[in-house]
Coordinates of C-alpha atoms and ligand atoms in Angstrom, one line a residue:
M242 CA 146.8 174.0 81.9
R243 CA 146.7 170.8 79.9
K244 CA 145.3 171.0 76.6
V245 CA 142.3 168.5 77.5
K246 CA 142.1 164.9 76.0
T247 CA 140.4 162.8 78.6
L248 CA 138.0 164.3 80.7
G249 CA 137.5 162.2 84.7
L250 CA 133.8 162.4 86.6
L251 CA 133.9 161.6 89.6
G252 CA 130.6 160.9 90.7
T253 CA 128.2 159.6 87.5
G254 CA 124.7 159.8 88.1
V255 CA 122.1 162.5 86.2
I256 CA 124.7 165.0 85.7
G257 CA 128.2 163.0 86.1
G258 CA 126.3 160.7 82.7
G259 CA 125.5 164.3 80.8
W260 CA 128.8 165.6 80.9
A261 CA 130.4 161.7 79.4
A262 CA 127.5 161.7 77.2
R263 CA 128.4 165.7 75.9
A264 CA 132.3 164.8 76.4
L265 CA 131.9 161.4 73.9
H266 CA 130.4 163.4 71.4
F267 CA 133.0 166.2 71.0
G268 CA 135.2 163.7 70.8
I269 CA 136.5 163.7 74.0
D270 CA 138.0 160.3 76.6
V271 CA 136.0 159.6 79.8
I272 CA 137.1 158.5 82.6
A273 CA 134.3 158.2 84.6
A274 CA 134.5 156.9 88.4
D275 CA 132.0 156.1 90.9
V276 CA 131.4 153.7 94.4
K277 CA 129.2 152.0 93.3
P278 CA 130.4 149.8 90.4
E279 CA 127.2 149.2 88.9
M280 CA 126.5 152.8 87.8
E281 CA 129.1 151.5 85.2
A282 CA 126.1 150.1 82.8
W283 CA 123.7 153.0 84.6
I284 CA 125.7 155.1 82.5
R285 CA 127.1 154.1 79.6
G286 CA 123.0 153.7 79.6
A287 CA 122.2 156.8 79.4
V288 CA 125.0 158.1 77.0
A289 CA 123.5 155.9 74.4
N290 CA 119.8 157.1 75.6
A291 CA 121.6 160.5 74.6
E292 CA 123.0 159.9 71.3
P293 CA 119.7 160.0 69.3
A294 CA 119.1 163.2 70.2
L295 CA 123.0 164.7 70.2
A296 CA 123.1 163.3 67.0
R297 CA 120.9 165.2 65.7
L298 CA 122.1 169.1 67.2
T299 CA 124.1 169.5 65.1
F300 CA 124.9 167.9 60.8
A301 CA 129.6 170.1 61.1
P302 CA 131.7 167.2 61.1
L303 CA 132.5 165.3 64.6
P304 CA 135.8 164.4 65.3
P305 CA 135.4 160.4 65.6
K306 CA 133.7 160.1 69.6
G307 CA 135.7 159.4 72.3
T308 CA 136.0 156.6 74.6
L309 CA 134.0 155.8 77.9
S310 CA 136.5 153.9 80.6
F311 CA 135.2 152.9 84.1
T312 CA 136.8 152.7 87.6
T313 CA 135.4 152.5 90.6
D314 CA 138.8 154.2 92.0
L315 CA 138.8 157.3 92.3
R316 CA 143.1 157.7 92.4
T317 CA 143.7 156.5 88.7
M318 CA 140.9 158.9 87.4
A319 CA 142.5 161.5 89.0
E320 CA 145.8 160.4 87.4
R321 CA 144.1 159.9 83.6
A322 CA 142.4 162.5 83.3
D323 CA 143.1 166.0 82.3
F324 CA 140.4 168.0 83.4
I325 CA 138.3 166.5 86.5
Q326 CA 134.2 167.7 86.5
E327 CA 132.5 166.2 90.0
N328 CA 129.5 164.9 90.2
I329 CA 129.1 163.9 93.0
P330 CA 125.9 164.6 96.1
E331 CA 125.0 168.3 97.2
Q332 CA 126.8 167.8 100.5
L333 CA 129.2 169.9 101.9
A334 CA 131.4 167.5 104.5
L335 CA 131.3 164.9 102.1
K336 CA 132.7 166.9 98.0
Q337 CA 135.3 169.0 100.7
R338 CA 136.3 165.6 101.5
M339 CA 136.3 163.9 98.0
L340 CA 137.7 167.6 96.1
A341 CA 139.9 167.2 98.6
E342 CA 141.1 163.4 98.2
V343 CA 141.3 163.7 94.0
S344 CA 143.8 166.9 94.4
R345 CA 146.1 164.7 95.4
Y346 CA 146.2 162.7 93.1
A347 CA 145.9 164.8 90.3
G348 CA 148.3 167.5 88.5
T349 CA 148.2 170.3 90.1
D350 CA 147.6 172.0 86.5
V351 CA 144.8 170.0 85.7
I352 CA 141.6 171.5 86.4
I353 CA 139.3 171.1 89.4
A354 CA 135.4 171.4 89.1
S355 CA 132.9 170.8 90.9
S356 CA 128.6 170.7 89.3
T357 CA 127.2 171.8 92.4
S358 CA 124.5 173.3 91.9
G359 CA 124.7 175.4 94.6
L360 CA 127.5 175.8 97.2
T361 CA 130.7 178.0 97.1
P362 CA 133.5 176.9 95.6
T363 CA 135.4 178.9 98.9
D364 CA 133.7 177.1 100.7
L365 CA 134.7 173.6 98.0
Q366 CA 138.6 174.3 97.6
R367 CA 138.7 174.5 101.2
D368 CA 140.9 171.1 101.7
M369 CA 142.5 171.1 98.1
V370 CA 145.6 171.4 97.5
A371 CA 146.8 173.6 94.4
P372 CA 143.2 175.2 95.4
E373 CA 143.9 177.8 92.3
R374 CA 142.7 175.4 90.4
F375 CA 139.3 175.1 91.3
L376 CA 136.1 176.5 90.2
V377 CA 132.3 175.6 90.6
A378 CA 131.2 175.1 86.8
H379 CA 127.2 174.8 87.4
P380 CA 125.4 173.0 83.6
F381 CA 121.8 171.8 83.7
N382 CA 119.8 168.9 82.4
P383 CA 119.7 167.5 80.4
V384 CA 123.5 167.8 80.0
Y385 CA 124.5 167.2 76.6
L386 CA 121.4 169.7 75.6
L387 CA 122.0 172.2 77.3
P388 CA 124.9 174.6 76.5
L389 CA 124.7 177.1 80.2
V390 CA 127.5 176.6 82.6
E391 CA 128.0 179.0 84.9
L392 CA 131.3 178.8 86.0
V393 CA 132.4 180.5 89.6
G394 CA 136.1 180.6 90.6
G395 CA 136.6 181.6 95.4
A396 CA 138.4 183.1 96.9
R397 CA 141.6 181.2 96.0
T398 CA 140.2 180.4 92.5
A399 CA 143.0 181.9 89.5
P400 CA 141.3 184.0 87.1
T401 CA 143.6 181.4 84.1
A402 CA 141.7 178.6 85.4
I403 CA 138.5 180.1 85.0
D404 CA 139.5 180.9 81.1
A405 CA 141.0 177.4 80.7
A406 CA 137.5 175.9 82.2
A407 CA 136.3 178.4 79.8
E408 CA 137.2 177.6 76.7
F409 CA 137.0 173.4 77.2
F410 CA 133.3 174.2 77.9
V411 CA 132.8 175.8 74.8
Y412 CA 134.8 174.1 72.3
I413 CA 132.3 171.1 73.5
G414 CA 129.8 173.1 72.9
M415 CA 129.2 175.4 75.6
H416 CA 128.2 179.0 76.9
A417 CA 130.1 179.5 79.9
L418 CA 128.7 182.7 81.5
K419 CA 131.4 183.4 84.4
V420 CA 129.6 184.9 87.4
R421 CA 131.7 188.0 88.2
R422 CA 131.1 187.1 93.0
E423 CA 130.3 184.0 94.6
V424 CA 127.3 183.7 95.6
P425 CA 124.6 180.7 97.5
G426 CA 123.1 179.6 94.4
H427 CA 125.2 181.2 91.9
L428 CA 122.7 183.2 89.0
T429 CA 119.9 180.5 87.4
D430 CA 119.3 178.6 90.9
R431 CA 118.6 181.5 92.2
L432 CA 115.7 182.6 89.5
Q433 CA 115.0 179.4 89.1
E434 CA 114.4 178.9 92.8
A435 CA 112.5 182.1 93.6
I436 CA 109.8 180.2 90.2
W437 CA 109.9 177.2 92.0
R438 CA 109.1 178.9 96.1
E439 CA 106.1 181.7 94.3
I440 CA 104.8 177.6 92.8
L441 CA 104.2 175.9 95.8
H442 CA 102.9 178.9 97.1
L443 CA 100.0 178.6 95.1
V444 CA 100.0 175.1 94.9
N445 CA 100.0 175.7 98.8
D446 CA 96.9 177.7 98.5
G447 CA 95.4 175.8 96.7
V448 CA 95.0 178.5 94.1
A449 CA 95.9 176.7 91.3
T450 CA 97.5 173.4 90.0
T451 CA 101.3 171.6 88.6
G452 CA 100.1 171.5 86.0
E453 CA 97.7 174.7 85.0
L454 CA 101.0 176.6 87.0
D455 CA 103.1 175.1 84.0
E456 CA 100.9 175.8 81.5
S457 CA 100.6 179.9 82.8
I458 CA 104.5 179.4 81.7
I459 CA 105.1 177.1 77.8
Y460 CA 101.7 178.7 76.2
G461 CA 103.2 182.4 77.6
P462 CA 106.7 183.7 78.9
G463 CA 108.2 180.2 78.3
L464 CA 108.1 181.3 74.6
R465 CA 110.0 184.0 75.1
W466 CA 112.8 183.0 77.0
A467 CA 114.5 180.8 75.4
A468 CA 115.5 183.4 73.0
M469 CA 115.1 187.1 75.6
G470 CA 115.9 186.8 79.1
T471 CA 113.0 188.5 81.5
N472 CA 114.8 192.2 80.9
M473 CA 115.5 192.2 77.2
I474 CA 111.2 191.0 77.4
Y475 CA 110.2 193.7 80.2
H476 CA 112.6 196.8 78.4
L477 CA 109.8 195.6 75.7
A478 CA 106.7 196.2 77.0
G479 CA 107.9 199.0 77.9
G480 CA 107.3 200.6 74.1
E481 CA 109.3 202.9 72.9
A482 CA 110.7 204.7 76.4
G483 CA 111.6 200.6 77.1
M484 CA 112.8 199.3 80.9
R485 CA 112.2 203.0 82.1
H486 CA 108.9 203.0 81.5
M487 CA 108.2 199.8 82.9
L488 CA 109.7 200.4 86.1
A489 CA 108.1 203.0 86.4
Q490 CA 104.5 201.8 85.2
F491 CA 105.1 197.6 87.0
G492 CA 107.3 199.1 89.8
P493 CA 105.4 199.7 92.3
A494 CA 103.8 196.4 91.5
L495 CA 106.4 195.3 93.6
K496 CA 105.9 197.1 97.2
W497 CA 102.6 194.9 97.0
P498 CA 103.8 192.7 97.1
W499 CA 102.7 190.1 94.2
T500 CA 105.3 187.3 96.1
K501 CA 106.5 185.8 99.1
L502 CA 109.7 185.6 99.6
E503 CA 110.1 182.8 102.4
A504 CA 108.9 178.9 101.1
P505 CA 105.8 177.4 102.3
E506 CA 106.3 175.1 104.7
L507 CA 106.9 170.9 102.9
T508 CA 104.0 169.7 105.0
E509 CA 102.7 166.1 103.2
S510 CA 99.6 167.4 102.4
L511 CA 101.9 169.6 99.8
I512 CA 104.5 167.3 98.4
D513 CA 100.8 165.4 98.1
R514 CA 99.9 167.9 96.1
M515 CA 102.8 168.4 94.2
V516 CA 103.0 164.7 93.2
E517 CA 99.8 163.8 92.3
G518 CA 99.3 166.7 89.8
T519 CA 102.9 166.5 88.1
Q520 CA 102.0 162.6 87.8
A521 CA 98.6 164.0 86.3
Q522 CA 101.0 166.3 83.8
A523 CA 102.7 162.9 83.1
A524 CA 99.9 161.4 82.4
G525 CA 101.1 157.4 82.2
R526 CA 104.3 158.9 80.2
S527 CA 107.6 157.1 81.8
I528 CA 110.6 159.4 82.7
R529 CA 111.8 158.0 79.5
E530 CA 109.5 158.9 77.4
L531 CA 109.4 162.8 78.5
E532 CA 113.6 162.6 78.8
R533 CA 112.6 161.8 74.4
L534 CA 110.1 163.9 74.0
R535 CA 111.6 167.6 75.7
D536 CA 114.8 166.0 73.9
D537 CA 113.7 165.9 70.2
Y538 CA 112.2 170.0 71.2
L539 CA 114.8 171.2 73.0
V540 CA 117.4 169.9 69.5
A541 CA 114.5 171.5 67.2
I542 CA 114.4 175.0 69.6
Q543 CA 118.2 175.8 69.1
Q544 CA 118.1 175.1 65.0
V545 CA 115.4 177.2 65.5
L546 CA 117.5 179.7 67.5
R547 CA 120.6 179.2 65.2
Q548 CA 118.7 180.9 62.1
F549 CA 118.1 184.1 64.1
D550 CA 122.4 184.2 65.8
I551 CA 120.0 184.3 69.4
G552 CA 121.2 183.0 72.2
A553 CA 121.6 178.7 71.8
G554 CA 121.7 179.1 68.5
S555 CA 124.2 181.9 68.4
T556 CA 126.2 179.2 70.3
L557 CA 125.5 176.5 68.3
R558 CA 126.3 178.4 65.1
L559 CA 130.1 179.4 67.3
L560 CA 130.7 175.8 68.4
E561 CA 130.0 174.9 64.0
E562 CA 132.0 176.7 63.0
R563 CA 134.6 175.1 65.2
L564 CA 134.2 171.9 63.7
Y565 CA 133.9 173.0 60.6
N566 CA 137.5 174.6 60.6
D567 CA 138.7 171.5 62.3
A568 CA 137.3 169.2 59.5
S569 CA 138.6 171.9 56.6
T570 CA 141.9 170.9 58.1
A571 CA 142.2 167.8 59.5
H572 CA 140.5 165.5 56.4
T573 CA 142.1 164.5 53.2
G574 CA 142.2 166.2 50.1
D575 CA 146.4 167.1 50.7
A576 CA 148.6 167.6 48.6
A577 CA 150.3 164.9 50.2
N578 CA 147.6 161.4 49.1
A579 CA 145.3 162.9 46.3
E580 CA 142.2 161.9 47.7
P581 CA 139.5 164.2 47.5
L582 CA 138.2 166.8 50.0
R583 CA 135.3 163.5 52.7
L584 CA 132.5 165.9 54.5
D585 CA 130.7 163.1 56.7
L586 CA 126.8 163.4 57.6
V587 CA 124.1 161.6 59.3
V588 CA 120.3 162.2 57.2
R589 CA 118.4 163.5 60.2
P590 CA 114.1 162.4 59.7
E591 CA 113.6 166.0 59.7
W592 CA 115.5 166.2 56.0
T593 CA 113.1 163.4 54.5
D594 CA 110.7 163.2 51.7
Y595 CA 106.3 161.0 52.6
N596 CA 108.6 158.0 51.1
N597 CA 110.9 158.4 53.9
H598 CA 113.8 159.0 51.6
L599 CA 116.9 162.4 51.2
S600 CA 114.2 165.3 49.5
D601 CA 115.4 166.2 46.7
F602 CA 115.9 169.3 47.5
Q603 CA 118.8 168.8 50.6
Y604 CA 120.5 167.5 47.9
G605 CA 122.3 170.2 47.5
H606 CA 122.0 171.4 51.0
L607 CA 124.5 168.5 51.7
F608 CA 126.8 169.5 48.5
G609 CA 126.4 172.8 49.9
C610 CA 128.1 171.7 53.3
A611 CA 130.5 170.0 51.1
M612 CA 131.4 172.8 49.0
D613 CA 131.3 175.3 52.9
A614 CA 133.9 172.6 54.1
L615 CA 135.6 174.0 51.3
Y616 CA 135.3 176.8 51.2
R617 CA 137.7 176.8 54.9
R618 CA 140.4 174.5 53.1
V619 CA 141.0 177.0 50.6
G620 CA 140.7 180.2 53.2
I621 CA 137.5 181.5 52.7
D622 CA 136.1 182.0 55.7
A623 CA 134.0 184.7 57.8
A624 CA 136.9 187.7 57.2
Y625 CA 137.0 186.6 52.8
R626 CA 133.4 187.0 52.5
A627 CA 133.1 190.0 54.9
A628 CA 135.5 191.5 52.7
G629 CA 132.8 191.4 49.5
G630 CA 134.5 188.0 48.3
M631 CA 132.2 185.2 48.0
F632 CA 131.9 181.7 44.9
Y633 CA 128.1 181.9 43.6
T634 CA 126.6 178.7 42.4
V635 CA 125.7 179.2 38.5
E636 CA 125.1 175.5 37.8
S637 CA 124.5 172.1 39.5
H638 CA 123.0 168.7 37.5
V639 CA 122.4 165.8 40.9
K640 CA 122.3 162.8 39.4
H641 CA 120.7 160.1 41.8
H642 CA 121.7 156.9 41.8
A643 CA 119.5 155.2 45.1
E644 CA 118.0 156.3 47.6
A645 CA 119.1 157.3 51.0
K646 CA 116.6 156.9 54.3
A647 CA 117.0 159.1 57.9
G648 CA 119.4 157.6 60.2
E649 CA 121.7 156.6 57.7
A650 CA 125.4 157.7 58.4
L651 CA 126.8 159.3 54.4
Y652 CA 129.4 161.3 53.7
V653 CA 130.9 163.3 50.8
T654 CA 133.6 163.4 49.0
T655 CA 134.4 166.9 46.4
Q656 CA 136.6 166.9 44.0
V657 CA 138.2 169.8 42.6
L658 CA 137.4 169.3 38.3
G659 CA 139.0 172.7 36.9
V660 CA 139.8 175.9 38.3
D661 CA 140.7 180.0 36.9
D662 CA 140.6 183.5 38.0
K663 CA 137.3 183.3 38.4
R664 CA 135.2 180.1 37.8
L665 CA 135.2 176.3 39.9
H666 CA 134.6 173.3 38.6
V667 CA 133.8 170.8 40.9
F668 CA 132.1 167.2 41.8
H669 CA 130.6 165.6 44.3
R670 CA 129.6 162.4 45.4
L671 CA 127.4 161.4 48.0
Q672 CA 127.6 157.7 49.5
R673 CA 126.4 155.7 52.5
R674 CA 129.5 154.9 54.8
G675 CA 129.8 151.4 55.5
D676 CA 129.5 150.2 51.8
D677 CA 130.7 152.8 49.8
M678 CA 127.3 152.9 47.8
L679 CA 127.0 155.6 45.1
L680 CA 123.7 158.0 46.2
A681 CA 124.1 160.8 44.2
T682 CA 126.6 162.4 42.2
G683 CA 126.4 166.8 41.6
E684 CA 128.2 168.4 39.6
Q685 CA 128.3 172.3 39.5
M686 CA 130.0 174.7 38.5
H687 CA 131.0 178.3 40.8
L688 CA 131.5 181.5 40.2
H689 CA 133.7 184.2 42.4
V690 CA 131.3 187.2 42.9
D691 CA 132.1 191.1 44.0
T692 CA 129.7 190.8 46.9
A693 CA 128.6 194.8 46.6
S694 CA 127.9 194.4 43.3
A695 CA 127.5 191.2 43.1
K696 CA 129.3 191.1 39.8
A697 CA 132.4 188.3 39.0
A698 CA 135.1 189.4 39.6
P699 CA 138.8 187.3 40.4
A700 CA 139.1 185.3 43.4
D701 CA 142.0 186.3 46.0
A702 CA 145.1 184.4 44.8
A703 CA 145.3 183.0 48.0
V704 CA 142.8 181.6 47.5
R705 CA 142.9 180.5 43.3
G706 CA 146.6 179.4 44.6
K707 CA 145.2 177.1 47.0
L708 CA 141.9 175.4 44.7
E709 CA 144.9 174.6 41.8
A710 CA 147.0 172.6 43.9
L711 CA 143.9 171.0 44.9
R712 CA 143.1 171.1 41.2
A713 CA 146.5 169.7 40.2
V714 CA 145.9 166.5 43.3
H715 CA 143.2 165.4 42.3
A716 CA 143.5 165.3 37.8
A717 CA 145.3 162.1 39.4
L718 CA 141.8 160.7 40.5
P719 CA 139.3 158.9 38.6
A720 CA 137.2 161.0 35.8
P721 CA 133.5 161.1 36.6
V722 CA 131.9 158.9 34.9
D723 CA 128.5 161.1 35.3
V724 CA 130.6 164.7 34.9
G725 CA 129.3 166.5 31.5
R726 CA 125.9 164.4 31.5
P727 CA 123.1 166.1 30.3
V728 CA 119.0 165.1 31.3
G729 CA 118.2 162.0 30.3
S730 CA 115.4 162.0 28.7
R731 CA 114.3 160.2 26.0
A732 CA 110.7 162.2 26.5
K733 CA 110.1 163.9 23.1
R734 CA 108.6 167.3 23.4
Ligands
NAD235 N1 120.2 167.2 88.9 C1 120.5 168.1 88.4 O1 119.0 168.0 87.2 C2 121.6 169.1 88.2 C3 121.6 169.7 88.3 C4 122.5 170.5 87.9 C5 123.6 170.0 89.0 N2 123.9 169.2 89.4 C6 124.4 168.5 90.3 O2 125.4 167.6 90.0 C7 125.3 167.3 91.7 C8 124.9 165.6 91.2 O3 123.6 165.4 91.5 P1 122.9 163.8 90.3 O4 121.4 164.6 90.3 O5 123.8 164.0 89.2 O6 123.5 163.5 91.3 P2 123.1 161.6 91.6 O7 122.6 161.5 92.7 O8 122.2 161.1 90.8 O9 124.4 161.4 91.4 C9 125.4 161.3 92.2 C10 126.0 159.8 92.5 O10 127.7 160.1 92.4 C11 128.3 159.1 93.8 N3 128.7 159.1 94.6 C12 128.4 159.5 96.1 N4 129.2 159.7 97.0 C13 130.1 159.7 96.2 C14 131.9 159.1 95.9 N5 132.4 159.2 97.4 N6 132.6 159.1 95.1 C15 132.4 159.3 93.6 N7 130.4 158.7 93.4 C16 129.8 159.3 94.6 C17 126.4 158.3 93.8 O11 127.0 156.9 93.1 C18 126.1 158.6 92.5 O12 125.7 157.5 91.1 C19 125.3 167.6 93.0 O13 126.2 168.0 93.7 C20 124.1 168.6 91.8 O14 123.9 170.2 92.7 C21 122.1 168.8 89.5

């Protein structure tokens, strides 16, 4: 299968727009096709709306953004795309017809995936040319923030197509869940629908309002679900005996039954209750406003989960690992051009203090990120750390030249000043992108340690060699003026 440089989208509504925003953010070009020419303005707006939250999802160095183009001609899209994602309305006959048409124009090595919420891949691939490269790749709204994508193959799908699709989705920061067997509704929508069906019953029977039912989730199970699914949570609920005890205690209730299998009839009065209920919950807030709120907390939750290396937080860590690795090989600082290593960042609002300026302690964080990029560059990765070697920071001196504000794009450059078998002397400059204004400098000494004994120990020879090579090229750079500078206070002691 091809390396994906351009993602083709068929249908640019809510889901197509979400795919575009995610792909562009991670450096993939997008060619979007929709029957309605007015969708060009819509998708550009959707990408712009996604940007503020996406920009805060990770501060790992990103490649340049992809470019977005739009066409109403499906063939143009199919001929230019390396991977095609279909997102047209959920109608089997329409999808079958359009997928068959797309498959005639796209090279047979181009994977074609459908965002369908519940149709099965065997039905969808029926009339396609080279149906073995087709699969269902079911995302979740907002596609640009939620990592889950369910991958489902049909009777004629090649397992290699599923693997190649998974590789692409992981590249753009997603969690590819391979569904073992096609079933209507895949996995997640079956679970979601079971809850929704109960909601409709409880509202229809006048037991609760939509707001009360949402409360029953968001103050309780919803908080648990973000990191552990129902099964793990029930395993914990069973005490020491875990799931076995849980089943013994609550299993009989399944027969009573608490819940109803059939959905209620969608009568006008039920529809009115659902609509009035959710309008009351929205309390005059527009969909856009609520989307911004949702996007902000989705970003924040993923960053918390990242600290625990669990669920979507693990996905974010994996993505960042990949981005740092790519940046440390793609960035400057090689022997050919004597430039310092560079790391690009954007100031997150939560990094600022009450003056809306970057907080003091964040300078250490930013220089730490720059060191992380340097370490990867010279071969200090997870395997190196697991083997017991690492540099520890033993001294830092930060000099502030100007303030940085929330949302500002900055970059850190790192110059290797000196290296011996244990010590690494570096100099960082924090500058503003655009006008290159110098905001701060940081001089640091790092000491290589054997982490098991926490004692100084020589760095691996290959690491030392790479650091030495960087020091040699960086020696050609102008000497930093602040090096060796003491704190310039004249106050009497
Ligand atoms: N909305 C969700 O939460 C969600 C979540 C996951 C998956 N999905 C699935 O994604 C798909 C799209 O859903 P959506 O919510 O984005 O729908 P939508 O109505 O917002 O967008 C559909 C787009 O397809 C375009 N279109 C219609 N016929 C077309 C054709 N022949 N060629 C090109 N474009 C065409 C429409 O103009 C429209 O812009 C559906 O299969 C749906 O089940 C939706």
